[in-house]
Tab-separated table of C-alpha atoms in Angstrom:
chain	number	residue	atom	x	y	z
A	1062	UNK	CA	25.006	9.896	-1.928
A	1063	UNK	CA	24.604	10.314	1.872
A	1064	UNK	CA	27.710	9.144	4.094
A	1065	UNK	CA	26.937	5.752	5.626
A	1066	UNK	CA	27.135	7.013	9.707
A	1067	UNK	CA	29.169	3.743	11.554
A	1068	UNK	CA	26.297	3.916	14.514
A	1069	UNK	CA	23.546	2.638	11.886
A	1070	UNK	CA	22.225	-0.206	9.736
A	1071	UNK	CA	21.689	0.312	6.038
A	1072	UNK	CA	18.562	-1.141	5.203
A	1073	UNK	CA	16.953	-2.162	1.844
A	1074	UNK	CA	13.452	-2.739	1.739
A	1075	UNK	CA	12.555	-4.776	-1.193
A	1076	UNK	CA	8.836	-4.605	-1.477
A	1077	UNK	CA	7.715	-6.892	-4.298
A	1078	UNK	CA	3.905	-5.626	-4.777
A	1079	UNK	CA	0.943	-5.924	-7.373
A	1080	UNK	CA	1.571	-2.641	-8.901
A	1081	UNK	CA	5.372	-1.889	-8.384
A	1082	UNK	CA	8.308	-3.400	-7.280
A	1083	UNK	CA	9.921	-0.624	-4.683
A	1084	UNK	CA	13.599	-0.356	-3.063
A	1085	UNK	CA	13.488	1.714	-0.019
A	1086	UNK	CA	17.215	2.635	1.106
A	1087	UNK	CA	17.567	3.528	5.104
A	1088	UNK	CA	20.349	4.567	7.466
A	1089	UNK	CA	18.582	2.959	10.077
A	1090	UNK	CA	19.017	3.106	14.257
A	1091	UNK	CA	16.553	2.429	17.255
A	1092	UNK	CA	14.797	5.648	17.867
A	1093	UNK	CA	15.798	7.781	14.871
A	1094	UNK	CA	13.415	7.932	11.525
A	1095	UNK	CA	13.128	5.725	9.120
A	1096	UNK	CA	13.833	8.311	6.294
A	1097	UNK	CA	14.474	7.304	3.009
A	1098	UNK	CA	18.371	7.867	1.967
A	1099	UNK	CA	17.194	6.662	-1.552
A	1100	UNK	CA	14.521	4.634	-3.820
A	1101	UNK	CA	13.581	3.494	-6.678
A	1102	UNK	CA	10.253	1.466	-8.179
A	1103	UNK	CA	9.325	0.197	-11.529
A	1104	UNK	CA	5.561	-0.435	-12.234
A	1105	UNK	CA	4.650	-3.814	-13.312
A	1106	UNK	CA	0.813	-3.954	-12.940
A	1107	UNK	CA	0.574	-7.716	-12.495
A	1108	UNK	CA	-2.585	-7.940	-12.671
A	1109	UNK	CA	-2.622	-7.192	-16.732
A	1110	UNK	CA	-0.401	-10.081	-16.762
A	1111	UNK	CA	-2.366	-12.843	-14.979
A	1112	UNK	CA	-3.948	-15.872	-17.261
A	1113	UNK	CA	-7.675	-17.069	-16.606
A	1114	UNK	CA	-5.872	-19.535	-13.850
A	1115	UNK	CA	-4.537	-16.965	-11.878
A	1116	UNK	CA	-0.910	-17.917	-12.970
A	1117	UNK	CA	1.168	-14.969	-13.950
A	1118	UNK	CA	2.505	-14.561	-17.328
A	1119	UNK	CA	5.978	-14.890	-18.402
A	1120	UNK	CA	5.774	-11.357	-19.463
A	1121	UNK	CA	4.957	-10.719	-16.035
A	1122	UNK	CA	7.037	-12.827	-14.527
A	1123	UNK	CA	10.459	-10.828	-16.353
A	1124	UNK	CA	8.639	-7.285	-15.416
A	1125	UNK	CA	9.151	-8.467	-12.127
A	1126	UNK	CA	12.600	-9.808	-12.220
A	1127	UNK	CA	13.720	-6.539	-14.175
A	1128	UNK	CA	12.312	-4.681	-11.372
A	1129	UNK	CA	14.084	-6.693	-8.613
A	1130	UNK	CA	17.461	-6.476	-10.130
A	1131	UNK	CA	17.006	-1.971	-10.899
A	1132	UNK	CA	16.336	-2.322	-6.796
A	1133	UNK	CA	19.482	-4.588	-6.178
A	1134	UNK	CA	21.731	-2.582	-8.442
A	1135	UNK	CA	20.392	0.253	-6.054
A	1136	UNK	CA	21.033	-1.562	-2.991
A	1137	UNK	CA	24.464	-2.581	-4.521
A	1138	UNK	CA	25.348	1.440	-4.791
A	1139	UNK	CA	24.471	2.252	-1.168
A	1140	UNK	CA	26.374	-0.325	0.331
A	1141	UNK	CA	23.068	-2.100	1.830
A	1142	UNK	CA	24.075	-4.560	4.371
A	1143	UNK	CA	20.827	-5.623	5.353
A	1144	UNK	CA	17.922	-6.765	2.838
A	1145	UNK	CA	14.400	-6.822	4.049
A	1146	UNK	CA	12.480	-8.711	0.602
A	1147	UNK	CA	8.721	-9.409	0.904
A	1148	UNK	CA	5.999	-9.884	-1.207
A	1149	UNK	CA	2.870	-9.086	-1.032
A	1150	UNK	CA	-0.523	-10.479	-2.996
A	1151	UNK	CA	-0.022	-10.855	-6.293
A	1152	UNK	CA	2.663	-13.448	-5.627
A	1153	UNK	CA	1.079	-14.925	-2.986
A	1154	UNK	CA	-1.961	-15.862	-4.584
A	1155	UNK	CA	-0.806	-16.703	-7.624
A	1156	UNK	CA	-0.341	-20.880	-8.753
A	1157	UNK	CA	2.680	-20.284	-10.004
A	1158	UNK	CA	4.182	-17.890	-7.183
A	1159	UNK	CA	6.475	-19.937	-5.709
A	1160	UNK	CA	8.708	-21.153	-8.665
A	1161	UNK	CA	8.631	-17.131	-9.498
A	1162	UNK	CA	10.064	-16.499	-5.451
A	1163	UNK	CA	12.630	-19.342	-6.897
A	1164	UNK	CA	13.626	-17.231	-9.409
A	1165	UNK	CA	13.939	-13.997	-7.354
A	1166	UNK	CA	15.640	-14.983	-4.416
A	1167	UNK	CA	18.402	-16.409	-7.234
A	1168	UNK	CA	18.652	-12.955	-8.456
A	1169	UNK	CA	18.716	-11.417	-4.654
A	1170	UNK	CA	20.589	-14.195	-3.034
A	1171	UNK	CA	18.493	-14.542	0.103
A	1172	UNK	CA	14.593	-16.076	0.771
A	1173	UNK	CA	12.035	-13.704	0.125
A	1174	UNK	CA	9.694	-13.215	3.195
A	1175	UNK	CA	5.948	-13.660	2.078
A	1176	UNK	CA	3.014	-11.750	4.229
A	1177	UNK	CA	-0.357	-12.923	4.107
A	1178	UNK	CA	-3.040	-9.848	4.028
A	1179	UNK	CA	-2.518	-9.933	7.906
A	1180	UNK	CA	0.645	-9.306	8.084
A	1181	UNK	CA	0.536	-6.673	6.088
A	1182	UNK	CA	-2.504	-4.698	8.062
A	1183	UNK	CA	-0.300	-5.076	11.211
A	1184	UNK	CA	2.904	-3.740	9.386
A	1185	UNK	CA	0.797	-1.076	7.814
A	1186	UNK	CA	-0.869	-0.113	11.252
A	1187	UNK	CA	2.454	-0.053	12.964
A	1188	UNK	CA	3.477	2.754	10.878
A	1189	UNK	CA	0.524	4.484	11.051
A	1190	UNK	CA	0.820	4.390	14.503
A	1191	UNK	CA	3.826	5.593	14.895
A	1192	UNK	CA	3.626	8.495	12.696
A	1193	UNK	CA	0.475	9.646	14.352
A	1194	UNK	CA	1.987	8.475	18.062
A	1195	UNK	CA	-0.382	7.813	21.078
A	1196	UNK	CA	-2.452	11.075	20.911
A	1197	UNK	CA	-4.679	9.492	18.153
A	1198	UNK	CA	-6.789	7.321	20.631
A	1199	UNK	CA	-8.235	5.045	18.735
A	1200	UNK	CA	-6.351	4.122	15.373
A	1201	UNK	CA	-8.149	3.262	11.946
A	1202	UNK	CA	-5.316	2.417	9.079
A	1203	UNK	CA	-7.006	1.812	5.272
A	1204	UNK	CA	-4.966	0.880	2.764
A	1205	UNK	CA	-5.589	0.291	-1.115
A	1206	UNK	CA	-2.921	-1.892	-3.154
A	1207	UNK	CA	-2.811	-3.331	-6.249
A	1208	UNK	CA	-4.275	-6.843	-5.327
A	1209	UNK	CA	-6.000	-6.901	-2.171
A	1210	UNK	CA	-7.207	-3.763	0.345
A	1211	UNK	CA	-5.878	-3.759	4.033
A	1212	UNK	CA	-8.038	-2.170	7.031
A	1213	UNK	CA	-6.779	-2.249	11.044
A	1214	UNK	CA	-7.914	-1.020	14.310
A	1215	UNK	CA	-6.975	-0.686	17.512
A	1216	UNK	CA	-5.353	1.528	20.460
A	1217	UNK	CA	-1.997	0.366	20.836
A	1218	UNK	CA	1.349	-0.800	18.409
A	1219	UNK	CA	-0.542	-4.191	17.400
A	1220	UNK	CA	-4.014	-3.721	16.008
A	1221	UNK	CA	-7.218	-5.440	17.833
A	1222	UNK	CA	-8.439	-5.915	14.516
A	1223	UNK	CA	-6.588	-6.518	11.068
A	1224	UNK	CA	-8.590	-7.827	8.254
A	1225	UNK	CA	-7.248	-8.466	4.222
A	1226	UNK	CA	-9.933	-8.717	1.252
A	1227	UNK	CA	-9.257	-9.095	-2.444
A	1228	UNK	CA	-10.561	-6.107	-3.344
A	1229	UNK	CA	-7.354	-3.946	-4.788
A	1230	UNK	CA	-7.803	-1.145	-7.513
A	1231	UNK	CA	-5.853	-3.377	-9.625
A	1232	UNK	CA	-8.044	-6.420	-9.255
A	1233	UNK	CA	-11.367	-4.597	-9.156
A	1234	UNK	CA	-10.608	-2.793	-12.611
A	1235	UNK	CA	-9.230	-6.337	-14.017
A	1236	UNK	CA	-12.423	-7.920	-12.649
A	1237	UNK	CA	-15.424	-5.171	-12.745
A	1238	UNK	CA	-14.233	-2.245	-14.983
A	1239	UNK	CA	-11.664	-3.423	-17.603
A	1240	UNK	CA	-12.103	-0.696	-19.603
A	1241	UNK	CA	-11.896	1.617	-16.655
A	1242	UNK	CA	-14.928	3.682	-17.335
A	1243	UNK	CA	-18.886	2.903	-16.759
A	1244	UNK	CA	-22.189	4.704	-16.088
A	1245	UNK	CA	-23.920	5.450	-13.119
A	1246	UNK	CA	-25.786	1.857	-13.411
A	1247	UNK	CA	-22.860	0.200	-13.994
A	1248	UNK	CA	-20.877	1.896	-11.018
A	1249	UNK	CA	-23.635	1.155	-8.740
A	1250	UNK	CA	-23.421	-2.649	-9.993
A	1251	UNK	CA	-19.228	-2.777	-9.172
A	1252	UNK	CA	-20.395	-0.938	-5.342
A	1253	UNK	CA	-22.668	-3.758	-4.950
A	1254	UNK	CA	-19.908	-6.266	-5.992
A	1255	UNK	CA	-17.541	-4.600	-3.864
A	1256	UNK	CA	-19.672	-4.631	-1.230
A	1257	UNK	CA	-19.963	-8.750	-1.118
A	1258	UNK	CA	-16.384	-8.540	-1.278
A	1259	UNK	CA	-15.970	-6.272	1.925
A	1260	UNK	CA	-18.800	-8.617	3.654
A	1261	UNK	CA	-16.423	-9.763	5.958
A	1262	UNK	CA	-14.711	-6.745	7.113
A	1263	UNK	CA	-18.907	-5.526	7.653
A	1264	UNK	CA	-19.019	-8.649	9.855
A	1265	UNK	CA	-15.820	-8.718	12.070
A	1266	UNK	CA	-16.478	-4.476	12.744
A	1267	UNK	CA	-20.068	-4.786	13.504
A	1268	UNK	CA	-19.003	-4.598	17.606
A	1269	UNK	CA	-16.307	-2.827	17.305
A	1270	UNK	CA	-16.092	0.720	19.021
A	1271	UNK	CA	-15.965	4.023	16.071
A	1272	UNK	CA	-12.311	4.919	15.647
A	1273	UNK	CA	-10.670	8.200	16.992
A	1274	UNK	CA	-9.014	8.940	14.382
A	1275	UNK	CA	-9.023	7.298	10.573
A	1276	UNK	CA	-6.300	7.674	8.118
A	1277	UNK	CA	-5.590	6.029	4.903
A	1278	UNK	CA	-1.942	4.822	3.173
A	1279	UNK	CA	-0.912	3.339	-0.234
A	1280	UNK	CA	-0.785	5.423	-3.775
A	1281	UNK	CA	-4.546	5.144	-4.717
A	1282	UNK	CA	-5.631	6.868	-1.508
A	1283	UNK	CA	-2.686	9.592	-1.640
A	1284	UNK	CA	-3.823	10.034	-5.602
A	1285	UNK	CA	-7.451	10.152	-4.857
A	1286	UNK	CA	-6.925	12.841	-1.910
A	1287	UNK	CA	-4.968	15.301	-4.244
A	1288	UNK	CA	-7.498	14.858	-6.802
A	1289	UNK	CA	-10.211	15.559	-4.721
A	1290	UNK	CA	-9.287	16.608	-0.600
A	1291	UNK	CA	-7.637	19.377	0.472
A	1292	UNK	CA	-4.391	20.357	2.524
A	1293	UNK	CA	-4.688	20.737	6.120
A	1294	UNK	CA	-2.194	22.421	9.146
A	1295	UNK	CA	-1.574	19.942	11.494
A	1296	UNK	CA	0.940	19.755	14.145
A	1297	UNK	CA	3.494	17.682	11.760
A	1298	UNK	CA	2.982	20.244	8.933
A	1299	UNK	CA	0.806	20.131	6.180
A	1300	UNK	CA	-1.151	16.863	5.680
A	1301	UNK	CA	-3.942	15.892	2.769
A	1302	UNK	CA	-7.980	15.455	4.310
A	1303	UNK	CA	-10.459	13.605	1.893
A	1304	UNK	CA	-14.027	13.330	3.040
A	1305	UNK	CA	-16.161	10.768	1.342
A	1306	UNK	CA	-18.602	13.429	0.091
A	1307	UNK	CA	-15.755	14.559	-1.929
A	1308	UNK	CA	-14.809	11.208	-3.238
A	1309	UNK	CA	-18.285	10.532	-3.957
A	1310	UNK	CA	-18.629	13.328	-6.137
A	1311	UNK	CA	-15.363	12.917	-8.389
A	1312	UNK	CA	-16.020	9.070	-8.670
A	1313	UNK	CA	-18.864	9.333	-11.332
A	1314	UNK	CA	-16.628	12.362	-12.761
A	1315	UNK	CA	-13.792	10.032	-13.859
A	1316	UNK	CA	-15.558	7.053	-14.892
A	1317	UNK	CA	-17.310	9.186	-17.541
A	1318	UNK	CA	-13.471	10.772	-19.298
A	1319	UNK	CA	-10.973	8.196	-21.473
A	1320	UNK	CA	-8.005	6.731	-18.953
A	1321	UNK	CA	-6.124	9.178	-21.222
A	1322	UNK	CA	-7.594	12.387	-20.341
A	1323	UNK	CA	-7.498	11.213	-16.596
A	1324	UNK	CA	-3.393	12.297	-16.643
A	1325	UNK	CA	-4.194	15.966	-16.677
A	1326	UNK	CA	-5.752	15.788	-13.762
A	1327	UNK	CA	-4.291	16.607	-10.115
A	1328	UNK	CA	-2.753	13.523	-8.403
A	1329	UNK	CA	-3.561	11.221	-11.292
A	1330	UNK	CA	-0.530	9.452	-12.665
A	1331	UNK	CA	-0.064	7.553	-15.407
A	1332	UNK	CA	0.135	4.253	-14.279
A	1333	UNK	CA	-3.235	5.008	-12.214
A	1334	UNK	CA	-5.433	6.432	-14.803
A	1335	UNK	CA	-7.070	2.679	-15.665
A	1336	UNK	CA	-7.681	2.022	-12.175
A	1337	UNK	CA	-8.249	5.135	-10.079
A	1338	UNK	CA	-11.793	4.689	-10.501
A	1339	UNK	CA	-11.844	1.188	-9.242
A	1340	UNK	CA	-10.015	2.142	-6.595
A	1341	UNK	CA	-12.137	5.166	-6.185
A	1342	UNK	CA	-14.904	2.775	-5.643
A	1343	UNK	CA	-13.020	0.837	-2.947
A	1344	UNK	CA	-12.404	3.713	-0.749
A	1345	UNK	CA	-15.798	4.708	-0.854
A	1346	UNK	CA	-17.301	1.686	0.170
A	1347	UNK	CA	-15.084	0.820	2.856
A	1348	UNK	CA	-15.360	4.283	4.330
A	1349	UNK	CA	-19.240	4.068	4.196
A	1350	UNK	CA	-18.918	0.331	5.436
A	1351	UNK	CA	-17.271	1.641	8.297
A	1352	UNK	CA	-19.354	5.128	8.379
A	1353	UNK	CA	-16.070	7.062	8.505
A	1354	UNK	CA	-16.573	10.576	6.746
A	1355	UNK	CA	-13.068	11.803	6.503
A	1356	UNK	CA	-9.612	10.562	6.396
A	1357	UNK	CA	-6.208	11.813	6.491
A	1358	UNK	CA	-3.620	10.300	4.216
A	1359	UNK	CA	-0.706	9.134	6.053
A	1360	UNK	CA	2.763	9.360	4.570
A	1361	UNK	CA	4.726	6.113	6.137
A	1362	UNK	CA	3.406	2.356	5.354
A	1363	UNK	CA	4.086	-1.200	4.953
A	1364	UNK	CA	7.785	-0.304	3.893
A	1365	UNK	CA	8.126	1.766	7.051
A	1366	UNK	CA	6.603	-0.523	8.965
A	1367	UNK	CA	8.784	-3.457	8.162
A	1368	UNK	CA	11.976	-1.559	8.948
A	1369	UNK	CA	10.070	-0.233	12.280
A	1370	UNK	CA	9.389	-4.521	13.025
A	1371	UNK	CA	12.422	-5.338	11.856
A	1372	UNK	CA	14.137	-2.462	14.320
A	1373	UNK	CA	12.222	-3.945	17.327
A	1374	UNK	CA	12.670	-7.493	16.967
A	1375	UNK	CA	16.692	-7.253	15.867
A	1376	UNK	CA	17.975	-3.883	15.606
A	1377	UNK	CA	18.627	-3.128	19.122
A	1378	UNK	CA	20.719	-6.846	19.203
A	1379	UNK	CA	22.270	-6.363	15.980
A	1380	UNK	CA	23.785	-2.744	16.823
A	1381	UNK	CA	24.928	-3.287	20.662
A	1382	UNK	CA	21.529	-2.012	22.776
């Protein structure tokens, strides 16, 4: 275990998502990285646990409280003296969300900071941003999570343009392809349904100028671009470069082999298997919605770009600057 430095504030990101609950551990200062001293996730997959209501299950509701407490007892180990807890979709959509945020900010000991879809496209762009620094121009940020699919624009820090839809690879598999395969006629029926679903992300870029530079975050995209991209030199080392032909080619691919056999293939994990090929379908669409051909996968995210906020609203305060 790293030495905690006395110049620095050891962070804990608790990110409480649709498809995992993650602890991010950071020594973190204004100006330095926000690299990862240590972390830990479980998968939970809420949306296999959600009733015809929308409520979640109490099978769901203990995946997620088992996960919270392996992240605390993580926390608890690196001496974390500042929690940063948010949730993301899955609870905040849910009916019964807010007697489950009850129940984990009694095991955490602190409120539990909800983001709409929003705030998570700006948090998400942030990082982007600065990862990729000024020199991109024009920023595009896509990101894929378990619930609900994030997409931001802009030039600067804060995005012009941050929309949130319901169209995660978790939902779209629960929704459109439960068993996680389908034909050709049936994948062009969940495009089409993903499509209405996007309708207002069509609507709000319709003026908008084309993007310098597109890149893509979150574990479907990364899994997706090893499966079918290809490594690329760029000036921060080696980085992952999907174009859409190449998506559009593996899609029908997948949806014709069992989940099962999926695992033996590059990038696909087991907790993805079900849903990479709703999630496939996602990042097709929106990258033909928004006629981008290409994107690069970006390694920082929303956890990065909460400790990033959370550096420039308090961090310079809170450690003497």
């Amino acid at each position: 275990m790293a030495k905690h430095r006395s110049d620095t504030t050891r962070l804990g990101v608790l990110d409480i998502g649709s498809n995992t609950i993650h602890m991010l551990i950071v020594d973190a200062a204004p100006g330095s990285r926000p690299d990862p001293e240590a972390s830990t996730k479980s998968t939970v997959r809420l949306m296999q646990y959600l009733k015809e209501d929308g409520c979640i299950k109490k099978a769901g509701i203990e995946a997620i409280l088992a996960g919270v407490d392996q992240g605390m007892k993580l926390a608890e180990e690196y001496n974390v003296t500042q929690l940063l807890p948010m949730a993301t979709s899955a609870i905040r959509e849910a009916p019964n969300g807010s007697k489950i945020l009850q129940q984990i900010e009694q095991h955490i000991g602190q409120g539990v900071v909800v983001l709409s879809g929003n705030d998570e496209a700006r948090l998400t762009f942030l990082a982007a941003r600065r990862w990729y620094g000024w020199d991109a121009g024009r920023l595009l940020v896509l990101d894929i999570g378990g619930g609900s699919l994030e997409v931001a624009l802009g030039a600067d820090e804060d995005p012009s343009l941050a929309l949130s839809v319901p169209a995660g690879a978790g939902r779209i598999t629960r929704e459109l392809l439960p068993e996680g395969m389908a034909s050709a006629k049936e994948l062009e029926s969940v495009r089409e349904k993903v499509r209405d679903i996007m309708a207002p992300i069509a609507k709000a870029f319709d003026s908008e100028k084309s993007p310098d530079h597109a890149v893509a975050t979150s574990k479907t995209f990364r899994s997706l671009a090893r499966l079918a991209g290809n490594i690329v030199q760029t000036p921060s080392g080696d980085s992952w470069i999907m174009t859409r032909a190449q998506l559009d080619d593996w899609i029908p691919r997948l949806a014709a082999i069992s989940p099962e056999q999926r695992v033996a293939l590059p990038g696909i994990t087991v907790e993805r298997t079900v849903q990479i090929v709703g999630g496939g379908i996602v990042a097709s669409e929106i990258m033909r919605m928004l006629d981008v051909e290409q994107v690069e996968i970006c390694p920082w995210a929303l956890r990065e770009g909460s400790i990033l906020r959370w550096l420039d609203q308090f961090g310079r305060t809170r450690l003497g600057f």
